[in-house]
Each structure stands twice: as structure tokens, then as C-alpha cells.
Amino acid sequence: MSTSPAPAAPASAPAATPTGWKKGLEDVIATDTKISFIDGEKGVLEYVGIAIDDLARNSTFEETTFLLWNGRLPNAAELEAFSADLRSRYELPAGLIESIKRVPKTAQPMHALRTLVSELAMYDADPNKNDVASARSKALNVLAQAPTIVAYFDRHRRGLPFVAPDKSANFATNFLYMLNGAKPTPTMAKAFDVCMILHADHGLNNSTFSARVIISTMSDVYSALTGAIGSLRGPLHGGANEDVMKMLNEIPTVDAAEGFIQNKLATKAKIAGFGHRVYKAYDPRASYLKTLAKQLSEDTGNQDLYAKSTAIEQVMLREKAAKGIYPNVDFYSATTYHSIGLKLDLFTPMFALSRIAGWSGHIIEQLADNRLYRPDAQYNGPHGVKYAPISAR
Ligand code: ACO
């Protein structure tokens, strides 16, 4: 066995690799889609061609999900059948309810949701079936049961009995009912429904891309949705709505907002709820949520929170709008969810409950015309290095 020192890497140049690429797959088109369209310069978001504002004003989450999965709005009979099918699936398998009881009460809800959505695969008699009809059915199961998982987990950690789903209620009303043990007011249920519409899809964002990458191996719907939940919880993605709330809690008064933000910017810190890879204008979801947050905060005595938010926005627009940094979907979600009465660590799970609709639409679209995702990396390391025996290192 040689004991000579490890040879240095030879200086030979690596094979030519493409240049001009940007990290983070920025500007890379990885697939085509008919589900949602974003114009980041003009601040436009459409689901299947319909402006997000139009859907928020006129649609329901069930109808929007049908739109995302079918490429068109349903007629009355189709909507009724789709909604009835969703409601019939709200209940969890008995074994999964037992699993929820075993989750540590200190667990973070996003970790609980990710783990339990993954576990749903084990209650499916044929979890790997990937024909489009089977994928739709599995996605509908997860869409119907994820709210039950979140509500049950939250009641478990609070030491409260579970409240069985109300199959006569729509997605939004049923979730708030299971969580709180009381029917929400129509205003709260409607506000929550609108939040679900606004968060349902957003082009090839990180979590949606993750879902498409996973299903492209012909893995299974549960794995794809589980991976997407894992992606969403990051603070650079859906986790930002919780950071916004933490920031609002840290700022003692409306007047303190200016100094707080200026101090952060002076240290080059990023302000949660601002900036976006695609939007260089006002995120249209943020405009709608701003109106909703104002109304709900007035209704629930949370005007202070809304006032702090607008104070932060004013500083950020003054300092950063020229760089294309505006409020994103997460910024006014925080005040909205707080006013609906949701605890801080349920904000990102709310995003996930809604985005399951979009992720599933993309999984179905991917399966209908699949090609494995397998990008390339620019290798910047050495070549031709000789293996050094451990005694020589
Ligand atoms: N506050 C202050 N400055 C910012 C912010 C911000 N929130 N966002 C970006 N910038 C600045 C960066 O400091 C950087 O400045 P520089 O050119 O002087 O170095 C420049 O804008 C570009 O920023 P990047 O991080 O390179 O932009 P990228 O496209 O990678 O990031 C991201 C987008 C991750 C969303 C970023 O804006 C961010 O971290 N925002 C805060 C977290 C957040 O709100 N995430 C939710 C996004 S929406 C969603 O996923 C649902």
C-alpha cells in the first residue's frame, strides 16, 4: 500500500460547459403549462386565462380547483358533483387518526402535515397508480383530507377532542369548523375561501417544480405532494408569511416601523413578505389581500397590525420599489390570517392546504405528457485526481 501524499489535481482544463447561465434556474423554461400565467413586469396573474382578481371576487375554492384541474370552469352540475366528491372524502382513515395522536405535541404543524400526507399513501390500496384518472382521485383525497390533518393535529396539541368534518360544509367552512369547534361567521368563511383561491397556483414556483420533478420519475402523487410541502415551508418560499407575523409582533408601535425597517436594511437583511423572483411590480395577490386585511382587521380590532403593515410597506416602497421589490403574497396574508383567528404556526399550513390544488393540477398535467426532469450542472471541480489511500491523507 502506497503511503505517498495525495497527488495534486492536474491543471488540465475541464471540457467546455455552457456559459451565461444564472443560479437558481432563473429564466429557465423547464416545461410548458396551461394552468397559470404570470407577467412579473405588469403584476398579472391568471389561472387558465382568468385574472386572479376576477376569481377572488366571483369564484369559490372548489370551482377554482376544478378550473386548475380541467382547464375550464365547471357548469352547475359539474361543480355540484366535484364539491360533493370532495366533501365525501373529508374523513381520515382510522389508522391515520391514531398516528396523529402519537405526533409530539411540540411538533411544528408543517412537519406534521408533511409526514401525515406521506402516510396517506399507506392507506391507499394502489398508491402507485399514475394514470391521470387515478392521480386525480388521489389528489382529491389529499385535498379533502389535508385540512382534517391540520385541524386534528392542532386540537391534539391543544388537548382538545377532535371535531369530525362537516360534510355539508364547503372546504373553507369545514376547515374552520374542525379547527375551532364552531361554525365560522359567513364573513370569516368567505375571507378564508378567498385566501385559498389566491394561494392556489403560481406558475413554476419552487414547490410546484418540486412536485413536477418528483412525479416525472413516475413515483406517486403522495410522494410528489409530500416533497412539495417540504419545499413550501422554507422561509424563502411559503414560510415567509410566518416571518412577517413575527416581524409585526417585534415592532412595538406603528411609529417604530420606520426605524425597525431602516435598521434591517442597513444590515442588508431581507424583509419578509417583500421581493419575488418573478414579480418586479406589485404582486396582484398582495393588492387583493391588502384590501381583505384592512377589512378584516377593522372587523376584529386588529387595526394596529394593519397600520404597522402599511407603515412597513411605505418604507419599503420608498427604499426598494426602484429595484422592483414590492409586497408579495405573504405580506398581507399575515394580517389576514391573524384576523381570521389562526395561530402563527398555522399560516404556512394554510398556504399548503390551498396550494395542494395547484400542485395537483401540475402533477396531472405532468402525467398527461411526461418527460423525466434531469437538468445539468456546471462542474467546477478538479479532474483526473488519483485516489489517495487513507494512510496518505
Ligand atoms: N428585502 C430587502 N431586499 C431584498 C428583498 C427583501 N425582501 N428581496 C430581495 N432583496 C434584494 C436582495 O438583497 C438583492 O439585493 P442586491 O442585488 O443588492 O444583492 C436583490 O434584491 C435580489 O435578491 P435575490 O435574493 O437575489 O432575489 P431572488 O430572486 O433570488 O429572491 C426572494 C426572491 C427569495 C423571494 C427574495 O426576495 C426574498 O428572500 N424575500 C424575502 C422572503 C419572502 O418574502 N419570500 C416569499 C416569496 S413569495 C412566495 O414564495 C410565496
CSV table of C-alpha atoms and ligand atoms in Angstrom, one decimal:
chain,number,residue,atom,x,y,z
A,1,MET,CA,0.0,0.0,0.0
A,2,SER,CA,1.5,3.3,-1.0
A,3,THR,CA,1.9,6.0,1.6
A,4,SER,CA,2.8,8.8,-0.7
A,5,PRO,CA,0.9,12.1,-0.3
A,6,ALA,CA,-2.2,12.6,-2.4
A,7,PRO,CA,-1.3,13.9,-5.8
A,8,ALA,CA,-2.4,17.4,-6.7
A,9,ALA,CA,-5.2,17.7,-9.2
A,10,PRO,CA,-3.8,18.1,-12.7
A,11,ALA,CA,-4.1,21.5,-14.2
A,12,SER,CA,-5.9,20.3,-17.3
A,13,ALA,CA,-8.9,22.4,-18.3
A,14,PRO,CA,-12.3,20.7,-18.0
A,15,ALA,CA,-14.4,20.1,-21.0
A,16,ALA,CA,-16.3,23.2,-22.3
A,17,THR,CA,-19.6,23.9,-20.5
A,18,PRO,CA,-22.3,26.3,-21.3
A,19,THR,CA,-21.8,29.9,-20.1
A,20,GLY,CA,-24.2,32.7,-19.3
A,21,TRP,CA,-26.5,30.7,-17.0
A,22,LYS,CA,-27.9,32.0,-13.8
A,23,LYS,CA,-28.0,30.2,-10.5
A,24,GLY,CA,-31.4,29.1,-9.2
A,25,LEU,CA,-32.7,28.2,-12.7
A,26,GLU,CA,-33.6,31.8,-13.1
A,27,ASP,CA,-35.2,32.5,-16.6
A,28,VAL,CA,-35.0,28.8,-17.5
A,29,ILE,CA,-38.1,27.4,-19.1
A,30,ALA,CA,-38.5,23.8,-17.8
A,31,THR,CA,-41.9,22.9,-19.1
A,32,ASP,CA,-45.0,24.3,-20.8
A,33,THR,CA,-48.2,24.6,-18.9
A,34,LYS,CA,-51.8,25.8,-19.4
A,35,ILE,CA,-52.5,26.2,-15.7
A,36,SER,CA,-51.3,29.7,-14.7
A,37,PHE,CA,-49.7,32.7,-16.3
A,38,ILE,CA,-47.6,35.4,-14.6
A,39,ASP,CA,-46.4,38.7,-16.1
A,40,GLY,CA,-44.0,39.8,-13.4
A,41,GLU,CA,-43.3,43.2,-15.0
A,42,LYS,CA,-47.0,44.1,-15.2
A,43,GLY,CA,-48.1,42.4,-12.0
A,44,VAL,CA,-50.5,40.0,-13.8
A,45,LEU,CA,-51.6,36.5,-12.5
A,46,GLU,CA,-54.2,34.4,-14.4
A,47,TYR,CA,-55.5,30.9,-13.8
A,48,VAL,CA,-56.3,29.4,-17.2
A,49,GLY,CA,-56.6,32.9,-18.6
A,50,ILE,CA,-58.9,34.3,-15.8
A,51,ALA,CA,-57.4,37.2,-13.8
A,52,ILE,CA,-56.8,36.3,-10.2
A,53,ASP,CA,-58.8,39.4,-9.1
A,54,ASP,CA,-61.8,38.2,-11.1
A,55,LEU,CA,-61.6,34.8,-9.5
A,56,ALA,CA,-61.1,36.2,-6.0
A,57,ARG,CA,-64.3,38.3,-6.4
A,58,ASN,CA,-66.5,35.8,-8.1
A,59,SER,CA,-65.3,32.2,-7.7
A,60,THR,CA,-65.0,29.7,-4.9
A,61,PHE,CA,-62.1,27.5,-3.9
A,62,GLU,CA,-63.9,24.4,-5.2
A,63,GLU,CA,-64.7,26.0,-8.5
A,64,THR,CA,-61.1,27.3,-8.8
A,65,THR,CA,-59.7,23.9,-8.2
A,66,PHE,CA,-61.9,22.4,-10.9
A,67,LEU,CA,-60.6,25.1,-13.2
A,68,LEU,CA,-57.0,24.3,-12.4
A,69,TRP,CA,-57.5,20.6,-12.9
A,70,ASN,CA,-59.7,20.7,-16.0
A,71,GLY,CA,-58.6,23.9,-17.9
A,72,ARG,CA,-62.1,25.4,-17.8
A,73,LEU,CA,-64.8,26.5,-15.4
A,74,PRO,CA,-67.4,23.8,-14.5
A,75,ASN,CA,-71.1,24.1,-15.3
A,76,ALA,CA,-73.5,23.9,-12.3
A,77,ALA,CA,-73.9,20.1,-12.3
A,78,GLU,CA,-70.2,19.5,-12.7
A,79,LEU,CA,-69.4,21.9,-9.8
A,80,GLU,CA,-72.0,20.2,-7.6
A,81,ALA,CA,-70.6,16.7,-8.4
A,82,PHE,CA,-67.0,17.9,-7.8
A,83,SER,CA,-67.9,19.5,-4.5
A,84,ALA,CA,-69.9,16.5,-3.3
A,85,ASP,CA,-67.0,14.2,-4.2
A,86,LEU,CA,-64.6,16.4,-2.2
A,87,ARG,CA,-66.9,16.5,0.8
A,88,SER,CA,-67.3,12.7,0.8
A,89,ARG,CA,-63.6,12.4,1.3
A,90,TYR,CA,-63.1,14.7,4.3
A,91,GLU,CA,-62.8,11.9,6.9
A,92,LEU,CA,-59.4,10.4,7.7
A,93,PRO,CA,-58.6,6.7,7.8
A,94,ALA,CA,-58.9,5.4,11.4
A,95,GLY,CA,-55.2,4.4,11.5
A,96,LEU,CA,-54.2,7.9,10.5
A,97,ILE,CA,-56.2,9.4,13.3
A,98,GLU,CA,-54.2,7.1,15.7
A,99,SER,CA,-51.0,8.4,14.1
A,100,ILE,CA,-52.0,12.0,14.8
A,101,LYS,CA,-52.5,11.2,18.4
A,102,ARG,CA,-48.9,9.9,18.5
A,103,VAL,CA,-47.3,13.0,17.0
A,104,PRO,CA,-45.4,15.0,19.6
A,105,LYS,CA,-47.5,18.0,20.7
A,106,THR,CA,-44.4,20.2,20.3
A,107,ALA,CA,-44.1,19.3,16.6
A,108,GLN,CA,-44.3,22.1,14.1
A,109,PRO,CA,-47.5,21.9,12.0
A,110,MET,CA,-45.7,21.8,8.7
A,111,HIS,CA,-43.7,18.8,9.8
A,112,ALA,CA,-46.8,17.1,11.0
A,113,LEU,CA,-48.6,17.9,7.7
A,114,ARG,CA,-45.7,16.7,5.5
A,115,THR,CA,-45.4,13.4,7.5
A,116,LEU,CA,-49.1,12.6,7.6
A,117,VAL,CA,-49.7,13.4,3.9
A,118,SER,CA,-46.9,11.0,3.2
A,119,GLU,CA,-48.6,8.4,5.5
A,120,LEU,CA,-51.9,8.7,3.5
A,121,ALA,CA,-50.2,6.7,0.7
A,122,MET,CA,-50.2,3.7,3.1
A,123,TYR,CA,-54.0,3.7,3.3
A,124,ASP,CA,-54.3,3.7,-0.5
A,125,ALA,CA,-54.8,0.2,-1.9
A,126,ASP,CA,-53.0,1.1,-5.0
A,127,PRO,CA,-50.8,4.1,-4.2
A,128,ASN,CA,-48.5,4.0,-7.3
A,129,LYS,CA,-51.2,4.1,-10.0
A,130,ASN,CA,-50.3,7.1,-12.1
A,131,ASP,CA,-52.9,7.1,-14.9
A,132,VAL,CA,-54.5,10.5,-15.0
A,133,ALA,CA,-57.9,9.4,-13.5
A,134,SER,CA,-56.2,7.7,-10.6
A,135,ALA,CA,-53.9,10.7,-10.0
A,136,ARG,CA,-57.0,13.0,-9.9
A,137,SER,CA,-58.7,10.7,-7.3
A,138,LYS,CA,-55.6,10.6,-5.1
A,139,ALA,CA,-55.1,14.3,-5.4
A,140,LEU,CA,-58.8,14.8,-4.4
A,141,ASN,CA,-58.2,12.6,-1.3
A,142,VAL,CA,-55.2,14.7,-0.2
A,143,LEU,CA,-57.0,18.0,-0.9
A,144,ALA,CA,-60.0,16.8,1.2
A,145,GLN,CA,-58.0,15.3,4.0
A,146,ALA,CA,-55.1,17.7,4.5
A,147,PRO,CA,-57.4,20.2,6.3
A,148,THR,CA,-58.6,17.4,8.6
A,149,ILE,CA,-55.0,16.5,9.3
A,150,VAL,CA,-54.1,20.1,10.2
A,151,ALA,CA,-57.3,20.7,12.3
A,152,TYR,CA,-56.9,17.4,14.2
A,153,PHE,CA,-53.2,17.9,14.8
A,154,ASP,CA,-53.9,21.4,16.2
A,155,ARG,CA,-56.6,20.1,18.5
A,156,HIS,CA,-54.4,17.2,19.6
A,157,ARG,CA,-51.6,19.6,20.7
A,158,ARG,CA,-54.1,21.7,22.5
A,159,GLY,CA,-55.5,18.6,24.3
A,160,LEU,CA,-59.0,19.1,22.7
A,161,PRO,CA,-61.2,16.4,21.3
A,162,PHE,CA,-61.3,16.1,17.5
A,163,VAL,CA,-64.3,17.7,15.7
A,164,ALA,CA,-65.4,15.4,12.9
A,165,PRO,CA,-65.7,17.0,9.5
A,166,ASP,CA,-69.0,18.6,8.4
A,167,LYS,CA,-69.8,17.0,5.1
A,168,SER,CA,-72.5,19.6,4.4
A,169,ALA,CA,-69.9,22.4,4.5
A,170,ASN,CA,-67.6,23.7,1.9
A,171,PHE,CA,-63.8,23.4,2.2
A,172,ALA,CA,-63.3,26.8,3.9
A,173,THR,CA,-66.2,26.5,6.4
A,174,ASN,CA,-65.5,22.9,7.2
A,175,PHE,CA,-61.8,23.6,8.0
A,176,LEU,CA,-62.5,26.5,10.3
A,177,TYR,CA,-65.3,24.4,12.0
A,178,MET,CA,-63.0,21.4,12.6
A,179,LEU,CA,-60.2,23.7,13.9
A,180,ASN,CA,-62.4,25.8,16.3
A,181,GLY,CA,-65.3,23.5,17.1
A,182,ALA,CA,-67.7,26.2,16.0
A,183,LYS,CA,-69.1,27.3,12.6
A,184,PRO,CA,-67.3,30.4,11.3
A,185,THR,CA,-69.2,33.5,10.5
A,186,PRO,CA,-70.0,33.8,6.8
A,187,THR,CA,-67.6,36.8,6.6
A,188,MET,CA,-64.7,34.7,8.0
A,189,ALA,CA,-65.5,31.7,5.9
A,190,LYS,CA,-65.7,33.8,2.8
A,191,ALA,CA,-62.4,35.6,3.6
A,192,PHE,CA,-60.7,32.2,4.2
A,193,ASP,CA,-62.2,30.9,0.9
A,194,VAL,CA,-60.7,33.9,-0.9
A,195,CYS,CA,-57.3,33.3,0.7
A,196,MET,CA,-57.5,29.7,-0.6
A,197,ILE,CA,-58.2,31.0,-4.2
A,198,LEU,CA,-55.4,33.5,-4.1
A,199,HIS,CA,-52.8,30.9,-3.0
A,200,ALA,CA,-53.9,28.0,-5.2
A,201,ASP,CA,-51.4,28.3,-8.0
A,202,HIS,CA,-48.5,30.3,-9.1
A,203,GLY,CA,-46.6,29.1,-12.2
A,204,LEU,CA,-43.5,27.0,-11.8
A,205,ASN,CA,-42.6,28.2,-8.2
A,206,ASN,CA,-40.2,26.1,-6.2
A,207,SER,CA,-42.7,23.8,-4.6
A,208,THR,CA,-44.7,23.2,-7.8
A,209,PHE,CA,-41.5,22.5,-9.6
A,210,SER,CA,-40.6,20.0,-6.8
A,211,ALA,CA,-43.9,18.3,-7.3
A,212,ARG,CA,-43.4,18.0,-11.1
A,213,VAL,CA,-39.8,16.8,-10.7
A,214,ILE,CA,-40.9,14.0,-8.3
A,215,ILE,CA,-43.9,12.9,-10.4
A,216,SER,CA,-41.8,12.9,-13.5
A,217,THR,CA,-39.9,9.8,-12.2
A,218,MET,CA,-43.4,8.1,-12.3
A,219,SER,CA,-43.1,7.9,-8.5
A,220,ASP,CA,-46.6,8.6,-7.0
A,221,VAL,CA,-48.9,11.5,-6.2
A,222,TYR,CA,-48.3,11.2,-2.4
A,223,SER,CA,-44.5,11.5,-2.8
A,224,ALA,CA,-44.9,14.5,-5.1
A,225,LEU,CA,-47.2,16.3,-2.7
A,226,THR,CA,-45.1,15.4,0.3
A,227,GLY,CA,-42.0,16.8,-1.4
A,228,ALA,CA,-43.9,20.0,-2.4
A,229,ILE,CA,-44.9,20.6,1.2
A,230,GLY,CA,-41.3,20.2,2.3
A,231,SER,CA,-40.3,22.8,-0.3
A,232,LEU,CA,-43.1,25.3,0.6
A,233,ARG,CA,-42.1,25.5,4.3
A,234,GLY,CA,-38.8,27.3,3.6
A,235,PRO,CA,-38.6,30.9,4.7
A,236,LEU,CA,-37.7,32.0,1.1
A,237,HIS,CA,-41.0,30.5,-0.1
A,238,GLY,CA,-44.3,29.9,1.8
A,239,GLY,CA,-42.7,30.1,5.2
A,240,ALA,CA,-42.3,33.9,4.8
A,241,ASN,CA,-45.9,34.5,6.0
A,242,GLU,CA,-44.9,33.3,9.5
A,243,ASP,CA,-41.8,35.5,9.4
A,244,VAL,CA,-44.0,38.5,8.5
A,245,MET,CA,-46.1,37.9,11.6
A,246,LYS,CA,-43.0,37.5,13.8
A,247,MET,CA,-41.8,40.9,12.4
A,248,LEU,CA,-45.1,42.6,13.1
A,249,ASN,CA,-45.0,41.2,16.7
A,250,GLU,CA,-41.4,42.5,17.1
A,251,ILE,CA,-42.4,46.1,16.1
A,252,PRO,CA,-43.9,47.6,19.2
A,253,THR,CA,-45.8,50.5,17.6
A,254,VAL,CA,-46.8,51.9,14.2
A,255,ASP,CA,-44.3,54.7,14.7
A,256,ALA,CA,-41.5,52.2,15.4
A,257,ALA,CA,-41.9,50.6,12.0
A,258,GLU,CA,-39.8,53.1,10.0
A,259,GLY,CA,-36.7,52.7,12.4
A,260,PHE,CA,-37.1,48.9,12.5
A,261,ILE,CA,-37.1,48.5,8.8
A,262,GLN,CA,-34.3,51.1,8.2
A,263,ASN,CA,-32.1,49.2,10.8
A,264,LYS,CA,-32.8,45.9,9.0
A,265,LEU,CA,-32.0,47.4,5.6
A,266,ALA,CA,-28.8,48.9,6.9
A,267,THR,CA,-27.6,45.4,7.8
A,268,LYS,CA,-28.6,44.2,4.3
A,269,ALA,CA,-31.3,41.9,5.9
A,270,LYS,CA,-34.2,40.8,3.7
A,271,ILE,CA,-37.6,41.9,4.8
A,272,ALA,CA,-40.0,39.0,5.0
A,273,GLY,CA,-43.0,39.4,2.6
A,274,PHE,CA,-41.2,41.6,0.1
A,275,GLY,CA,-39.5,40.7,-3.2
A,276,HIS,CA,-40.1,38.0,-5.7
A,277,ARG,CA,-38.2,36.1,-8.3
A,278,VAL,CA,-40.8,36.8,-10.9
A,279,TYR,CA,-42.7,39.9,-9.9
A,280,LYS,CA,-40.9,43.2,-10.3
A,281,ALA,CA,-44.2,45.0,-9.8
A,282,TYR,CA,-46.9,44.8,-7.1
A,283,ASP,CA,-48.0,41.2,-6.7
A,284,PRO,CA,-51.7,41.2,-7.7
A,285,ARG,CA,-52.4,38.7,-4.8
A,286,ALA,CA,-50.9,41.2,-2.4
A,287,SER,CA,-53.2,44.0,-3.7
A,288,TYR,CA,-56.2,41.9,-3.1
A,289,LEU,CA,-55.0,40.6,0.3
A,290,LYS,CA,-54.3,44.2,1.4
A,291,THR,CA,-58.0,45.1,0.9
A,292,LEU,CA,-59.0,41.9,2.7
A,293,ALA,CA,-56.6,42.5,5.6
A,294,LYS,CA,-57.9,46.1,6.0
A,295,GLN,CA,-61.5,45.0,6.2
A,296,LEU,CA,-60.8,42.0,8.5
A,297,SER,CA,-58.5,43.9,10.8
A,298,GLU,CA,-61.2,46.6,11.3
A,299,ASP,CA,-63.9,43.9,11.9
A,300,THR,CA,-61.7,42.2,14.5
A,301,GLY,CA,-60.0,45.1,16.3
A,302,ASN,CA,-56.6,44.4,14.7
A,303,GLN,CA,-56.2,47.8,13.0
A,304,ASP,CA,-52.8,48.2,14.7
A,305,LEU,CA,-51.5,45.2,12.8
A,306,TYR,CA,-52.8,46.6,9.5
A,307,ALA,CA,-51.4,50.1,10.3
A,308,LYS,CA,-47.9,48.6,11.1
A,309,SER,CA,-48.1,46.7,7.8
A,310,THR,CA,-48.9,49.8,5.7
A,311,ALA,CA,-46.1,51.7,7.6
A,312,ILE,CA,-43.6,49.0,6.6
A,313,GLU,CA,-44.9,49.0,3.0
A,314,GLN,CA,-44.4,52.8,2.8
A,315,VAL,CA,-40.7,52.5,3.9
A,316,MET,CA,-40.1,49.6,1.6
A,317,LEU,CA,-41.7,51.3,-1.5
A,318,ARG,CA,-39.6,54.4,-0.8
A,319,GLU,CA,-36.4,52.4,-0.4
A,320,LYS,CA,-36.8,49.4,-2.7
A,321,ALA,CA,-39.5,49.9,-5.4
A,322,ALA,CA,-36.9,51.2,-7.8
A,323,LYS,CA,-35.3,47.8,-7.5
A,324,GLY,CA,-38.6,46.1,-8.2
A,325,ILE,CA,-39.1,44.9,-4.6
A,326,TYR,CA,-42.8,45.1,-3.6
A,327,PRO,CA,-45.0,43.3,-1.1
A,328,ASN,CA,-45.6,39.6,-2.2
A,329,VAL,CA,-48.5,37.3,-1.4
A,330,ASP,CA,-47.1,36.5,2.1
A,331,PHE,CA,-47.1,40.1,3.4
A,332,TYR,CA,-50.8,40.9,3.9
A,333,SER,CA,-51.6,37.2,4.4
A,334,ALA,CA,-50.1,37.5,7.9
A,335,THR,CA,-52.6,40.2,9.0
A,336,THR,CA,-55.4,38.4,7.2
A,337,TYR,CA,-54.8,35.0,8.8
A,338,HIS,CA,-54.3,36.6,12.2
A,339,SER,CA,-57.6,38.4,11.9
A,340,ILE,CA,-59.3,35.1,10.9
A,341,GLY,CA,-58.0,33.9,14.3
A,342,LEU,CA,-55.3,31.5,13.1
A,343,LYS,CA,-52.2,30.8,15.2
A,344,LEU,CA,-48.9,32.0,13.7
A,345,ASP,CA,-47.6,28.5,13.0
A,346,LEU,CA,-50.7,27.6,11.0
A,347,PHE,CA,-50.1,30.3,8.4
A,348,THR,CA,-47.8,28.2,6.2
A,349,PRO,CA,-50.0,25.1,6.5
A,350,MET,CA,-52.9,27.3,5.2
A,351,PHE,CA,-50.8,28.1,2.2
A,352,ALA,CA,-50.2,24.4,1.7
A,353,LEU,CA,-53.9,23.4,2.0
A,354,SER,CA,-54.6,25.8,-0.8
A,355,ARG,CA,-51.6,25.0,-3.0
A,356,ILE,CA,-52.4,21.3,-3.0
A,357,ALA,CA,-54.9,22.4,-5.6
A,358,GLY,CA,-52.2,23.9,-7.8
A,359,TRP,CA,-49.6,21.2,-7.2
A,360,SER,CA,-52.1,18.6,-8.1
A,361,GLY,CA,-53.1,20.4,-11.3
A,362,HIS,CA,-49.4,20.4,-12.3
A,363,ILE,CA,-49.0,16.7,-11.3
A,364,ILE,CA,-52.0,15.8,-13.6
A,365,GLU,CA,-50.6,18.0,-16.4
A,366,GLN,CA,-47.1,16.4,-16.0
A,367,LEU,CA,-48.5,12.9,-16.0
A,368,ALA,CA,-50.5,13.6,-19.2
A,369,ASP,CA,-47.4,14.4,-21.1
A,370,ASN,CA,-44.5,13.2,-19.0
A,371,ARG,CA,-40.8,13.5,-19.6
A,372,LEU,CA,-38.2,13.0,-16.8
A,373,TYR,CA,-36.7,16.2,-15.4
A,374,ARG,CA,-32.9,15.8,-15.4
A,375,PRO,CA,-31.1,19.1,-15.7
A,376,ASP,CA,-27.3,19.5,-15.8
A,377,ALA,CA,-24.9,21.1,-13.5
A,378,GLN,CA,-21.8,23.1,-14.5
A,379,TYR,CA,-19.0,21.2,-13.0
A,380,ASN,CA,-16.3,23.5,-11.5
A,381,GLY,CA,-14.3,20.9,-9.6
A,382,PRO,CA,-11.0,19.2,-10.4
A,383,HIS,CA,-10.4,16.3,-12.9
A,384,GLY,CA,-8.2,13.3,-13.0
A,385,VAL,CA,-7.5,13.2,-9.3
A,386,LYS,CA,-5.8,10.0,-8.1
A,387,TYR,CA,-7.5,8.2,-5.3
A,388,ALA,CA,-5.3,8.7,-2.1
A,389,PRO,CA,-5.2,5.9,0.3
A,390,ILE,CA,-6.4,6.9,3.8
A,391,SER,CA,-3.0,6.5,5.3
A,392,ALA,CA,-1.7,9.1,2.9
A,393,ARG,CA,-4.2,11.9,3.7
B,1,ACO,N1,-35.8,42.9,1.4
B,1,ACO,C1,-34.7,43.6,1.1
B,1,ACO,N2,-34.0,43.4,0.0
B,1,ACO,C2,-34.4,42.4,-0.8
B,1,ACO,C3,-35.5,41.6,-0.6
B,1,ACO,C4,-36.2,41.8,0.6
B,1,ACO,N3,-37.3,41.1,0.9
B,1,ACO,N4,-35.7,40.7,-1.5
B,1,ACO,C5,-34.7,40.9,-2.4
B,1,ACO,N5,-33.9,41.9,-2.0
B,1,ACO,C6,-32.7,42.4,-2.7
B,1,ACO,C7,-31.5,41.5,-2.3
B,1,ACO,O1,-30.9,41.9,-1.2
B,1,ACO,C8,-30.7,41.6,-3.6
B,1,ACO,O2,-30.0,42.9,-3.5
B,1,ACO,P1,-28.5,43.1,-4.1
B,1,ACO,O3,-28.8,43.0,-5.6
B,1,ACO,O4,-28.2,44.4,-3.7
B,1,ACO,O5,-27.7,42.0,-3.6
B,1,ACO,C9,-31.7,41.8,-4.7
B,1,ACO,O6,-32.9,42.3,-4.1
B,1,ACO,C10,-32.0,40.4,-5.4
B,1,ACO,O7,-32.4,39.5,-4.3
B,1,ACO,P2,-32.3,37.9,-4.5
B,1,ACO,O8,-32.4,37.3,-3.2
B,1,ACO,O9,-31.1,37.5,-5.3
B,1,ACO,O10,-33.5,37.7,-5.4
B,1,ACO,P3,-34.2,36.3,-5.6
B,1,ACO,O11,-35.0,36.4,-6.9
B,1,ACO,O12,-33.3,35.1,-5.5
B,1,ACO,O13,-35.2,36.2,-4.4
B,1,ACO,C11,-36.9,36.1,-2.8
B,1,ACO,C12,-36.5,36.2,-4.3
B,1,ACO,C13,-36.2,34.8,-2.3
B,1,ACO,C14,-38.4,35.9,-2.7
B,1,ACO,C15,-36.4,37.3,-2.0
B,1,ACO,O14,-37.0,38.5,-2.5
B,1,ACO,C16,-36.6,37.1,-0.5
B,1,ACO,O15,-35.8,36.5,0.2
B,1,ACO,N6,-37.7,37.8,0.0
B,1,ACO,C17,-38.0,37.6,1.4
B,1,ACO,C18,-38.7,36.3,1.7
B,1,ACO,C19,-40.0,36.2,1.1
B,1,ACO,O16,-40.9,37.1,1.3
B,1,ACO,N7,-40.3,35.1,0.5
B,1,ACO,C20,-41.7,34.8,-0.1
B,1,ACO,C21,-41.6,34.9,-1.6
B,1,ACO,S1,-43.3,34.7,-2.3
B,1,ACO,C22,-43.5,33.0,-2.2
B,1,ACO,O17,-42.7,32.2,-2.3
B,1,ACO,C23,-44.8,32.6,-1.8
